[in-house]
């Protein structure tokens, strides 16, 4: 898909679709609690004709209206404020929240007994305690898929993690027997455009009980000339492109819950069903809570991994600095311990260039390639550690030696001499299994409309020119190593100077 198409995807104003999904109804109340807009089958569900302009008391009854202020004050998202029995006897969960000057009231079919609070809380507690048993993020995501599936009853639940380039990978999955697996499959960034990701950070759960719905238009469509913002409305009508995407995938109902880590959208719990399926309010609230716990567990696991790695690197580094300080001359110390310097940061190779002298250890590019690379890297690593796991993308000449150095970590010790240390990581050819060829389906529908891709068949791509990533603790350790060597070097110079005086 070419880039103009992608930006067109990013521009679709999904927060103002002008309609809701028809399984519930929406009333927008003004400051005087009069209905100024609405959508859905209001007349039949509430048994009131001509509802526009009527007061919330007339439409919803006193009990609901009394609970409205509490909902407006709720700290996050919509609050369930009661159950309403329509003229036909059907029960509806009523939820409300503030949106600018308006109060948005939503009614949707109340769940069966399984959705009652006590049952839901029990399920939530059981799910959360399961999380505690996981020792790695990978295991945690596997457990999470199973627990979300238990909680929602969907055919398939996936834990979908966003990667650096906004593509994503399925890192956990639980599915009904007989369904194909998407585990470890990659999906391109364009499947979930930027404004959708921004909205999902703000509004953590979305449900589409039936992708084949007919949208129920808002009446009126605008207020004071502005379209009505449905960002936080659960019934918000969904982008038609995304509905087609789900149909192409064979999905009839879907839900997705945001996984937020440190204020950033880490991933989504993506749920699919082959037949229509609605998750009532209480169960959605439980999903939100469980996704919050999942985000915190992922952070805790990441932090403890990083802590362990820092301790390991510190050990290496302390040994190294002790070795360097013990020897008489720093140059001799460095040349005697190049292998230790390489290993300290997990390089497959290392090159140290000082003045014109070059020392290497392990798997390195050819000498003239190292010298050219050093000239390129010197300024880039002058003030801070330079690191990349995709060198040839920044320096096309490096493609010639990508087998030895697709990854580069560099520190400059002196610009004037010059003096630079470069750690290399070899290319690791990665076979990415995409759910459908992301390069092929540029399909445009009739009248140039954007369409999602039609096939989700596994498609393998071999990705070259990439190395194992340098971790945060490794990059920090390189910075500390630079400081330590500079310090040893300066104290030597001072000592030599004192001797000469
Ligand atoms: C939204 N796309 C989404 C959402 C998901 C995906 C999870 C969130 C909405 C939801 O809850 O269903 C994609 N679903 C996936 C992926 C997996 C999955 C990757 O299960 C993998 C496991 N989509 C396209 C193209 C465009 C596009 C080409 O394929 C744009 C031209 C758009 N996707 C698109 C839009 C939304 C979306 C606009 C927002 C839908 C909305 O919230 O209104």
Coordinates of C-alpha atoms and ligand atoms in Angstrom, one line a residue:
X1 CA 0.0 0.0 0.0
X2 CA 1.4 3.4 -0.9
X3 CA 1.9 6.1 1.7
X4 CA -1.0 8.5 0.6
X5 CA -3.4 5.6 1.1
X6 CA -2.0 5.0 4.6
X7 CA -2.4 8.7 5.6
X8 CA -6.0 8.5 4.2
X9 CA -6.5 5.6 6.7
X10 CA -5.1 7.7 9.4
X11 CA -7.4 10.6 8.6
X12 CA -10.8 8.8 8.8
X13 CA -12.5 10.7 11.6
X14 CA -13.7 7.6 13.6
X15 CA -14.7 9.6 16.7
X16 CA -17.5 11.4 14.8
X17 CA -19.2 8.7 12.7
X18 CA -22.7 10.3 13.1
X19 CA -24.3 7.0 14.1
X20 CA -24.3 4.3 16.7
X21 CA -24.5 0.5 16.5
X22 CA -28.2 -0.4 16.8
X23 CA -28.1 -2.9 19.6
X24 CA -28.6 -0.1 22.1
X25 CA -29.6 3.5 22.2
X26 CA -28.0 6.9 23.0
X27 CA -29.4 10.0 24.5
X28 CA -27.3 13.2 24.7
X29 CA -28.5 15.5 27.5
X30 CA -27.7 19.2 27.8
X31 CA -27.0 21.0 31.1
X32 CA -30.7 21.1 31.9
X33 CA -31.0 17.4 31.4
X34 CA -33.0 17.7 28.3
X35 CA -32.4 15.3 25.3
X36 CA -30.8 17.4 22.6
X37 CA -29.7 14.5 20.4
X38 CA -30.1 10.7 20.3
X39 CA -29.9 7.6 18.2
X40 CA -31.4 4.1 18.1
X41 CA -34.8 2.8 18.7
X42 CA -35.7 5.3 21.4
X43 CA -39.4 5.5 20.7
X44 CA -39.9 1.7 21.0
X45 CA -37.5 1.0 23.9
X46 CA -38.7 3.9 26.1
X47 CA -42.2 3.9 24.8
X48 CA -42.1 7.7 24.3
X49 CA -42.8 9.3 20.9
X50 CA -41.3 12.7 20.0
X51 CA -38.5 12.3 22.5
X52 CA -36.3 15.2 21.2
X53 CA -36.3 18.1 23.7
X54 CA -38.0 16.0 26.5
X55 CA -36.5 15.9 29.9
X56 CA -34.4 13.0 31.2
X57 CA -37.0 12.5 34.0
X58 CA -39.8 12.0 31.4
X59 CA -37.6 9.7 29.3
X60 CA -35.7 7.6 31.9
X61 CA -37.5 8.1 35.2
X62 CA -36.4 9.7 38.5
X63 CA -34.3 6.8 39.8
X64 CA -31.9 7.0 36.8
X65 CA -31.9 10.8 36.8
X66 CA -30.9 10.9 40.5
X67 CA -27.9 8.7 39.7
X68 CA -26.7 11.0 36.8
X69 CA -24.5 13.4 38.9
X70 CA -22.5 10.5 40.2
X71 CA -21.9 9.2 36.7
X72 CA -20.8 12.6 35.5
X73 CA -18.3 12.8 38.4
X74 CA -16.9 9.2 37.8
X75 CA -13.1 9.3 37.4
X76 CA -12.9 7.3 34.2
X77 CA -15.3 6.2 31.5
X78 CA -18.9 5.4 31.8
X79 CA -20.6 4.3 35.0
X80 CA -23.5 1.9 35.1
X81 CA -26.3 3.8 36.9
X82 CA -29.2 1.4 36.8
X83 CA -31.4 -1.1 35.0
X84 CA -34.4 0.1 33.1
X85 CA -37.4 -2.1 32.1
X86 CA -38.9 -1.1 28.8
X87 CA -42.6 -1.3 28.0
X88 CA -42.0 -4.7 26.4
X89 CA -40.5 -6.0 29.7
X90 CA -36.9 -6.2 28.3
X91 CA -34.2 -5.1 30.7
X92 CA -31.5 -2.5 29.8
X93 CA -28.3 -1.5 31.5
X94 CA -28.1 2.3 31.7
X95 CA -24.7 3.9 31.7
X96 CA -23.7 7.5 31.6
X97 CA -20.7 9.8 31.3
X98 CA -19.8 13.4 30.6
X99 CA -18.6 14.5 27.2
X100 CA -17.9 18.2 27.0
X101 CA -21.1 20.1 27.8
X102 CA -23.2 16.9 27.3
X103 CA -24.1 13.9 29.3
X104 CA -24.1 10.8 27.2
X105 CA -26.6 8.2 28.4
X106 CA -26.5 4.7 26.8
X107 CA -28.9 1.9 27.1
X108 CA -28.0 -1.6 26.0
X109 CA -29.5 -5.1 26.6
X110 CA -28.8 -6.2 30.2
X111 CA -26.9 -9.4 30.5
X112 CA -28.2 -12.7 31.8
X113 CA -27.4 -13.8 35.4
X114 CA -23.8 -14.6 34.5
X115 CA -23.2 -10.9 34.1
X116 CA -24.3 -10.0 37.6
X117 CA -21.7 -8.3 39.6
X118 CA -20.9 -11.0 42.1
X119 CA -20.3 -13.7 39.5
X120 CA -18.3 -11.3 37.4
X121 CA -16.1 -10.3 40.3
X122 CA -15.4 -13.9 41.2
X123 CA -14.3 -14.6 37.6
X124 CA -12.1 -11.5 37.7
X125 CA -10.4 -12.6 40.8
X126 CA -9.8 -16.1 39.5
X127 CA -8.3 -14.6 36.3
X128 CA -6.0 -12.2 38.2
X129 CA -4.6 -14.9 40.5
X130 CA -3.8 -16.9 37.4
X131 CA -1.6 -14.0 36.2
X132 CA 0.5 -14.2 39.4
X133 CA 1.7 -17.7 38.3
X134 CA 3.4 -16.6 35.1
X135 CA 7.2 -16.2 35.3
X136 CA 7.7 -14.6 31.8
X137 CA 5.8 -12.1 29.7
X138 CA 5.3 -14.8 27.1
X139 CA 3.7 -17.1 29.6
X140 CA 1.7 -14.3 31.0
X141 CA 0.2 -13.5 27.6
X142 CA -0.7 -17.1 27.1
X143 CA -2.5 -17.2 30.4
X144 CA -4.2 -13.8 29.7
X145 CA -5.6 -15.1 26.4
X146 CA -7.2 -18.0 28.2
X147 CA -8.5 -15.9 31.0
X148 CA -10.1 -13.3 28.7
X149 CA -11.7 -16.0 26.7
X150 CA -13.2 -17.5 29.9
X151 CA -14.4 -14.1 30.9
X152 CA -16.0 -13.1 27.6
X153 CA -16.9 -16.5 25.9
X154 CA -15.4 -15.5 22.6
X155 CA -14.3 -18.2 20.1
X156 CA -10.8 -16.8 19.8
X157 CA -8.8 -14.4 22.0
X158 CA -5.4 -13.0 21.1
X159 CA -2.9 -10.9 22.9
X160 CA -1.6 -8.5 20.3
X161 CA 1.6 -6.6 21.0
X162 CA 2.6 -3.4 19.0
X163 CA 6.2 -3.4 17.8
X164 CA 8.6 -0.5 17.2
X165 CA 7.3 0.2 13.7
X166 CA 3.6 -0.1 14.9
X167 CA 3.2 -3.4 13.2
X168 CA 2.1 -6.0 15.7
X169 CA 2.5 -9.6 16.6
X170 CA 0.1 -12.1 18.3
X171 CA 2.0 -13.1 21.4
X172 CA -0.7 -15.1 23.2
X173 CA -3.8 -17.0 21.9
X174 CA -6.6 -19.2 23.1
X175 CA -9.2 -20.5 20.7
X176 CA -12.0 -22.9 20.1
X177 CA -10.9 -26.2 18.7
X178 CA -11.0 -26.3 15.0
X179 CA -10.0 -22.6 14.4
X180 CA -6.7 -21.9 12.7
X181 CA -4.0 -20.3 14.8
X182 CA -2.7 -16.7 14.5
X183 CA 0.0 -17.2 17.2
X184 CA 3.3 -15.5 16.3
X185 CA 1.7 -13.9 13.1
X186 CA 2.6 -10.4 12.2
X187 CA 0.1 -7.7 11.1
X188 CA 1.1 -4.5 9.4
X189 CA 0.7 -1.1 11.1
X190 CA -2.0 0.0 8.6
X191 CA -4.4 -2.6 10.1
X192 CA -5.0 -0.3 13.1
X193 CA -4.4 3.3 11.9
X194 CA -2.9 6.0 14.1
X195 CA -6.1 7.8 15.2
X196 CA -7.6 4.5 16.2
X197 CA -4.6 3.7 18.4
X198 CA -4.9 7.2 20.0
X199 CA -8.6 6.7 20.7
X200 CA -7.9 3.2 22.2
X201 CA -5.5 4.8 24.7
X202 CA -8.3 7.0 25.9
X203 CA -11.2 4.6 25.6
X204 CA -10.0 1.1 26.6
X205 CA -12.8 -1.3 25.3
X206 CA -14.8 -1.6 22.2
X207 CA -17.4 -4.1 21.2
X208 CA -19.0 -5.0 17.9
X209 CA -21.7 -7.5 18.7
X210 CA -22.6 -8.0 15.0
X211 CA -20.4 -6.7 12.2
X212 CA -23.4 -6.9 9.8
X213 CA -25.4 -4.2 11.6
X214 CA -27.1 -1.2 10.0
X215 CA -25.9 2.0 11.7
X216 CA -28.5 4.0 13.6
X217 CA -28.0 7.7 12.7
X218 CA -27.8 10.4 15.3
X219 CA -30.7 12.9 15.3
X220 CA -29.8 15.6 14.8
X221 CA -26.4 14.8 13.2
X222 CA -24.8 18.0 14.5
X223 CA -25.2 20.4 17.5
X224 CA -24.3 24.0 16.9
X225 CA -22.9 23.1 13.5
X226 CA -20.4 20.6 15.0
X227 CA -20.6 16.8 14.6
X228 CA -21.2 15.1 17.9
X229 CA -18.1 13.5 19.4
X230 CA -18.7 9.8 20.2
X231 CA -15.1 9.1 21.3
X232 CA -16.1 7.5 24.6
X233 CA -19.5 6.2 23.6
X234 CA -19.6 2.4 23.8
X235 CA -22.2 2.2 21.0
X236 CA -20.1 4.3 18.6
X237 CA -20.5 3.1 15.1
X238 CA -17.3 1.6 13.7
X239 CA -15.3 2.4 10.6
X240 CA -16.8 0.6 7.6
X241 CA -13.3 -0.3 6.5
X242 CA -12.7 -2.1 9.7
X243 CA -16.1 -3.9 9.5
X244 CA -15.1 -5.2 6.0
X245 CA -11.7 -6.3 7.5
X246 CA -13.5 -8.4 10.1
X247 CA -15.8 -9.9 7.5
X248 CA -12.8 -10.8 5.4
X249 CA -11.4 -12.5 8.4
X250 CA -14.6 -14.5 8.9
X251 CA -15.4 -12.7 12.1
X252 CA -19.0 -11.9 13.0
X253 CA -18.5 -10.3 16.4
X254 CA -15.5 -8.7 17.9
X255 CA -14.2 -6.9 21.0
X256 CA -10.9 -5.3 21.8
X257 CA -9.5 -4.2 25.1
X258 CA -6.4 -1.9 25.3
X259 CA -3.3 -3.0 27.2
X260 CA -1.6 0.1 28.5
X261 CA 1.9 0.0 30.0
X262 CA 3.4 3.2 31.4
X263 CA 0.8 5.4 29.7
X264 CA 1.6 3.9 26.3
X265 CA -0.6 1.5 24.2
X266 CA 1.4 -1.7 24.6
X267 CA -1.1 -3.9 22.8
X268 CA -4.7 -5.1 22.6
X269 CA -6.7 -8.1 23.7
X270 CA -8.4 -8.9 20.4
X271 CA -11.5 -11.1 20.6
X272 CA -13.3 -12.7 17.7
X273 CA -16.5 -14.8 17.4
X274 CA -17.9 -16.5 14.3
X275 CA -21.5 -15.7 15.4
X276 CA -23.0 -12.5 16.9
X277 CA -22.1 -12.0 20.5
X278 CA -22.6 -9.1 23.0
X279 CA -20.6 -8.6 26.2
X280 CA -22.8 -6.8 28.7
X281 CA -21.6 -3.8 30.7
X282 CA -20.5 -5.6 33.9
X283 CA -18.4 -8.0 32.0
X284 CA -16.9 -5.2 29.9
X285 CA -16.0 -3.5 33.2
X286 CA -14.3 -6.7 34.4
X287 CA -12.4 -6.8 31.0
X288 CA -11.1 -3.3 31.6
X289 CA -10.0 -4.1 35.1
X290 CA -8.3 -7.3 34.0
X291 CA -6.5 -5.5 31.1
X292 CA -5.3 -2.9 33.7
X293 CA -3.9 -5.7 35.8
X294 CA -2.3 -7.3 32.8
X295 CA -0.5 -4.0 31.9
X296 CA 0.8 -3.7 35.4
X297 CA 2.0 -7.3 35.4
X298 CA 3.8 -6.8 32.1
X299 CA 5.5 -3.8 33.5
X300 CA 6.5 -5.6 36.6
X301 CA 8.0 -8.5 34.6
X302 CA 9.8 -6.2 32.2
X303 CA 11.2 -4.3 35.2
X304 CA 12.5 -7.4 37.0
X305 CA 14.1 -8.6 33.7
X306 CA 15.8 -5.2 33.3
X307 CA 16.9 -5.3 36.9
X308 CA 18.5 -8.7 36.5
X309 CA 20.3 -7.6 33.4
X310 CA 21.6 -4.5 35.0
X311 CA 23.0 -6.5 37.9
X312 CA 24.7 -8.9 35.4
X313 CA 26.1 -6.0 33.4
X314 CA 27.4 -4.2 36.5
X315 CA 29.3 -7.3 37.5
X316 CA 31.0 -7.5 34.1
X317 CA 31.8 -3.8 34.1
X318 CA 33.2 -3.7 37.6
X319 CA 35.5 -6.6 36.6
X320 CA 36.5 -4.8 33.5
X321 CA 37.3 -1.5 35.1
X322 CA 39.3 -3.3 37.8
X323 CA 41.3 -5.0 35.1
X324 CA 42.0 -1.8 33.2
X325 CA 43.0 0.1 36.4
X326 CA 45.4 -2.6 37.4
X327 CA 47.6 -2.5 34.3
X328 CA 50.4 0.0 33.9
X329 CA 49.3 1.7 30.7
X330 CA 45.7 2.1 29.6
X331 CA 46.6 1.2 26.0
X332 CA 48.2 -2.0 27.2
X333 CA 45.3 -2.7 29.5
X334 CA 42.8 -2.3 26.6
X335 CA 44.8 -4.3 24.1
X336 CA 45.2 -7.1 26.7
X337 CA 41.5 -7.2 27.4
X338 CA 39.7 -6.6 24.0
X339 CA 37.8 -9.9 24.3
X340 CA 36.5 -8.9 27.8
X341 CA 35.4 -5.5 26.4
X342 CA 33.6 -7.3 23.6
X343 CA 31.8 -9.7 25.9
X344 CA 30.9 -7.1 28.5
X345 CA 28.2 -5.8 26.1
X346 CA 27.4 -9.0 24.3
X347 CA 29.0 -8.0 21.0
X348 CA 29.8 -10.6 18.3
X349 CA 32.8 -8.4 17.5
X350 CA 34.5 -5.3 18.8
X351 CA 36.8 -2.7 17.2
X352 CA 38.8 -0.1 19.0
X353 CA 40.3 2.6 16.9
X354 CA 42.7 5.1 18.6
X355 CA 44.6 7.5 16.5
X356 CA 45.4 5.3 13.5
X357 CA 45.7 2.1 15.5
X358 CA 43.1 -0.6 15.2
X359 CA 42.4 -3.4 17.6
X360 CA 39.7 -6.0 16.9
X361 CA 38.2 -9.1 18.5
X362 CA 35.5 -11.5 17.4
X363 CA 33.5 -11.2 14.2
X364 CA 34.2 -7.9 12.5
X365 CA 33.9 -6.2 9.1
X366 CA 37.2 -5.8 7.0
X367 CA 39.7 -3.2 8.3
X368 CA 39.0 -0.5 5.6
X369 CA 35.2 -1.0 6.3
X370 CA 35.8 -0.5 10.0
X371 CA 37.8 2.7 9.4
X372 CA 35.0 4.1 7.1
X373 CA 32.4 3.1 9.6
X374 CA 34.3 4.8 12.5
X375 CA 34.5 8.0 10.5
X376 CA 30.7 7.9 10.1
X377 CA 30.0 6.9 13.7
X378 CA 32.5 9.2 15.4
X379 CA 30.3 12.3 15.6
X380 CA 27.1 10.3 16.1
X381 CA 28.5 8.9 19.3
X382 CA 30.3 12.0 20.5
X383 CA 27.8 13.1 23.1
X384 CA 25.8 9.9 23.7
X385 CA 26.0 6.2 23.1
X386 CA 25.0 5.4 19.5
X387 CA 23.1 2.2 18.8
X388 CA 21.2 0.6 16.0
X389 CA 20.1 -2.9 15.2
X390 CA 19.6 -2.0 11.5
X391 CA 22.8 -0.3 10.5
X392 CA 22.3 -0.7 6.7
X393 CA 19.1 1.3 6.9
X394 CA 21.1 4.3 8.1
X395 CA 24.3 3.7 6.2
X396 CA 23.6 1.9 2.9
X397 CA 27.3 1.0 2.4
X398 CA 27.0 -1.2 5.5
X399 CA 24.9 -3.6 3.6
X400 CA 28.1 -5.1 2.2
X401 CA 29.1 -6.3 5.7
X402 CA 25.7 -6.8 7.2
X403 CA 26.5 -10.5 8.0
X404 CA 29.1 -9.2 10.5
X405 CA 27.7 -5.9 11.6
X406 CA 23.9 -5.3 11.3
X407 CA 24.0 -4.1 14.8
X408 CA 26.4 -1.3 16.0
X409 CA 26.9 0.1 19.5
X410 CA 29.5 2.9 19.6
X411 CA 31.1 5.2 22.2
X412 CA 33.5 8.0 21.3
X413 CA 36.2 8.4 24.0
X414 CA 38.0 11.3 22.2
X415 CA 37.0 13.2 19.1
X416 CA 40.4 14.8 18.6
X417 CA 42.6 11.6 18.6
X418 CA 40.1 10.1 17.4
X419 CA 39.3 7.3 19.8
X420 CA 36.2 5.2 19.4
X421 CA 35.0 1.8 20.6
X422 CA 32.4 -0.1 18.3
X423 CA 30.6 -3.3 19.3
X424 CA 29.1 -5.3 16.4
X425 CA 26.2 -7.7 16.2
X426 CA 25.9 -10.1 13.3
X427 CA 22.9 -10.2 11.1
X428 CA 20.1 -12.5 12.3
X429 CA 17.9 -13.4 9.4
X430 CA 14.4 -13.2 10.6
X431 CA 11.5 -15.1 9.1
X432 CA 8.4 -13.2 9.7
X433 CA 5.1 -15.0 9.3
X434 CA 2.5 -12.4 8.2
X435 CA -1.2 -13.0 8.4
X436 CA -1.6 -12.2 4.7
X437 CA 1.0 -10.5 2.4
X438 CA 1.3 -6.9 3.7
X439 CA 2.9 -5.7 0.5
X440 CA 0.4 -7.1 -2.0
X441 CA -3.1 -6.1 -1.1
X442 CA -3.1 -2.5 -2.1
X443 CA -6.7 -3.1 -3.3
X444 CA -8.8 -0.1 -4.0
X445 CA -12.6 -0.8 -4.1
X446 CA -15.0 0.9 -6.4
X447 CA -14.6 4.7 -6.6
X448 CA -11.1 4.5 -5.2
X449 CA -12.5 3.7 -1.7
X450 CA -9.9 2.2 0.6
X451 CA -10.4 -1.5 1.3
X452 CA -8.7 -3.7 3.8
X453 CA -6.9 -6.8 2.5
X454 CA -8.9 -9.9 1.7
X455 CA -6.5 -12.7 2.6
X456 CA -5.1 -13.7 6.0
X457 CA -3.2 -16.7 4.7
X458 CA 0.2 -17.2 6.3
X459 CA 2.8 -15.5 4.2
X460 CA 6.5 -15.8 5.0
X461 CA 9.0 -13.0 4.5
X462 CA 12.7 -13.2 5.1
X463 CA 14.0 -10.0 6.7
X464 CA 17.7 -9.3 6.3
X465 CA 20.0 -6.7 7.7
X466 CA 18.8 -6.8 11.3
X467 CA 20.6 -7.8 14.5
X468 CA 19.5 -8.6 18.0
X469 CA 18.5 -5.3 19.6
X470 CA 20.7 -3.6 22.1
X471 CA 18.7 -3.4 25.3
X472 CA 18.2 -0.3 27.5
X473 CA 20.5 -1.7 30.2
X474 CA 23.2 -2.5 27.6
X475 CA 23.1 1.0 26.2
X476 CA 23.3 2.5 29.7
X477 CA 26.2 0.2 30.5
X478 CA 28.1 1.5 27.4
X479 CA 27.6 5.0 28.7
X480 CA 28.9 4.1 32.1
X481 CA 31.9 2.3 30.5
X482 CA 32.7 5.5 28.6
X483 CA 32.6 7.5 31.8
X484 CA 34.7 4.9 33.7
X485 CA 37.4 4.7 30.9
X486 CA 37.6 8.4 30.6
X487 CA 38.0 8.7 34.4
X488 CA 40.8 6.1 34.5
X489 CA 42.5 7.8 31.5
X490 CA 42.3 11.3 33.1
X491 CA 43.6 10.1 36.5
X492 CA 46.6 8.4 34.7
X493 CA 47.3 11.6 32.8
X494 CA 47.2 13.6 36.0
X495 CA 49.5 11.0 37.7
X496 CA 52.0 11.1 34.8
X497 CA 51.9 14.9 34.9
X498 CA 52.6 15.0 38.6
X499 CA 55.5 12.5 38.1
X500 CA 57.1 14.8 35.5
X501 CA 56.8 17.9 37.8
Ligands
LIG1 C1 -9.5 -0.9 13.9 N1 -8.1 -2.9 13.4 C2 -8.9 -2.2 14.3 C3 -9.0 -2.8 15.5 C4 -8.3 -4.0 15.5 C5 -7.8 -4.1 14.1 C6 -8.1 -4.9 16.6 C7 -9.7 -2.3 16.8 C8 -11.1 -2.3 16.7 C9 -11.8 -3.6 17.2 O1 -12.0 -3.6 18.4 O2 -12.2 -4.5 16.4 C10 -7.0 -5.1 13.6 N2 -7.7 -7.1 14.6 C11 -6.8 -6.4 14.0 C12 -5.5 -7.1 14.0 C13 -5.8 -8.3 14.6 C14 -7.2 -8.3 14.9 C15 -4.3 -6.6 13.5 O3 -7.7 -9.3 15.5 C16 -4.8 -9.3 14.8 C17 -4.8 -10.2 15.7 N3 -7.9 -1.4 8.6 C18 -7.2 -1.9 7.5 C19 -6.9 -0.8 6.6 C20 -7.4 0.3 7.2 C21 -8.0 -0.1 8.4 C22 -6.1 -0.9 5.3 O4 -6.8 -3.1 7.3 C23 -7.4 1.7 6.7 C24 -7.5 2.1 5.4 C25 -8.7 0.8 9.3 N4 -8.9 -0.5 11.5 C26 -9.1 0.6 10.7 C27 -9.9 1.6 11.4 C28 -10.1 1.1 12.6 C29 -9.5 -0.2 12.7 C30 -10.3 2.9 10.8 C31 -10.9 1.8 13.7 C32 -12.2 1.2 13.9 C33 -13.1 2.0 14.9 O5 -12.8 1.9 16.1 O6 -13.9 2.7 14.4

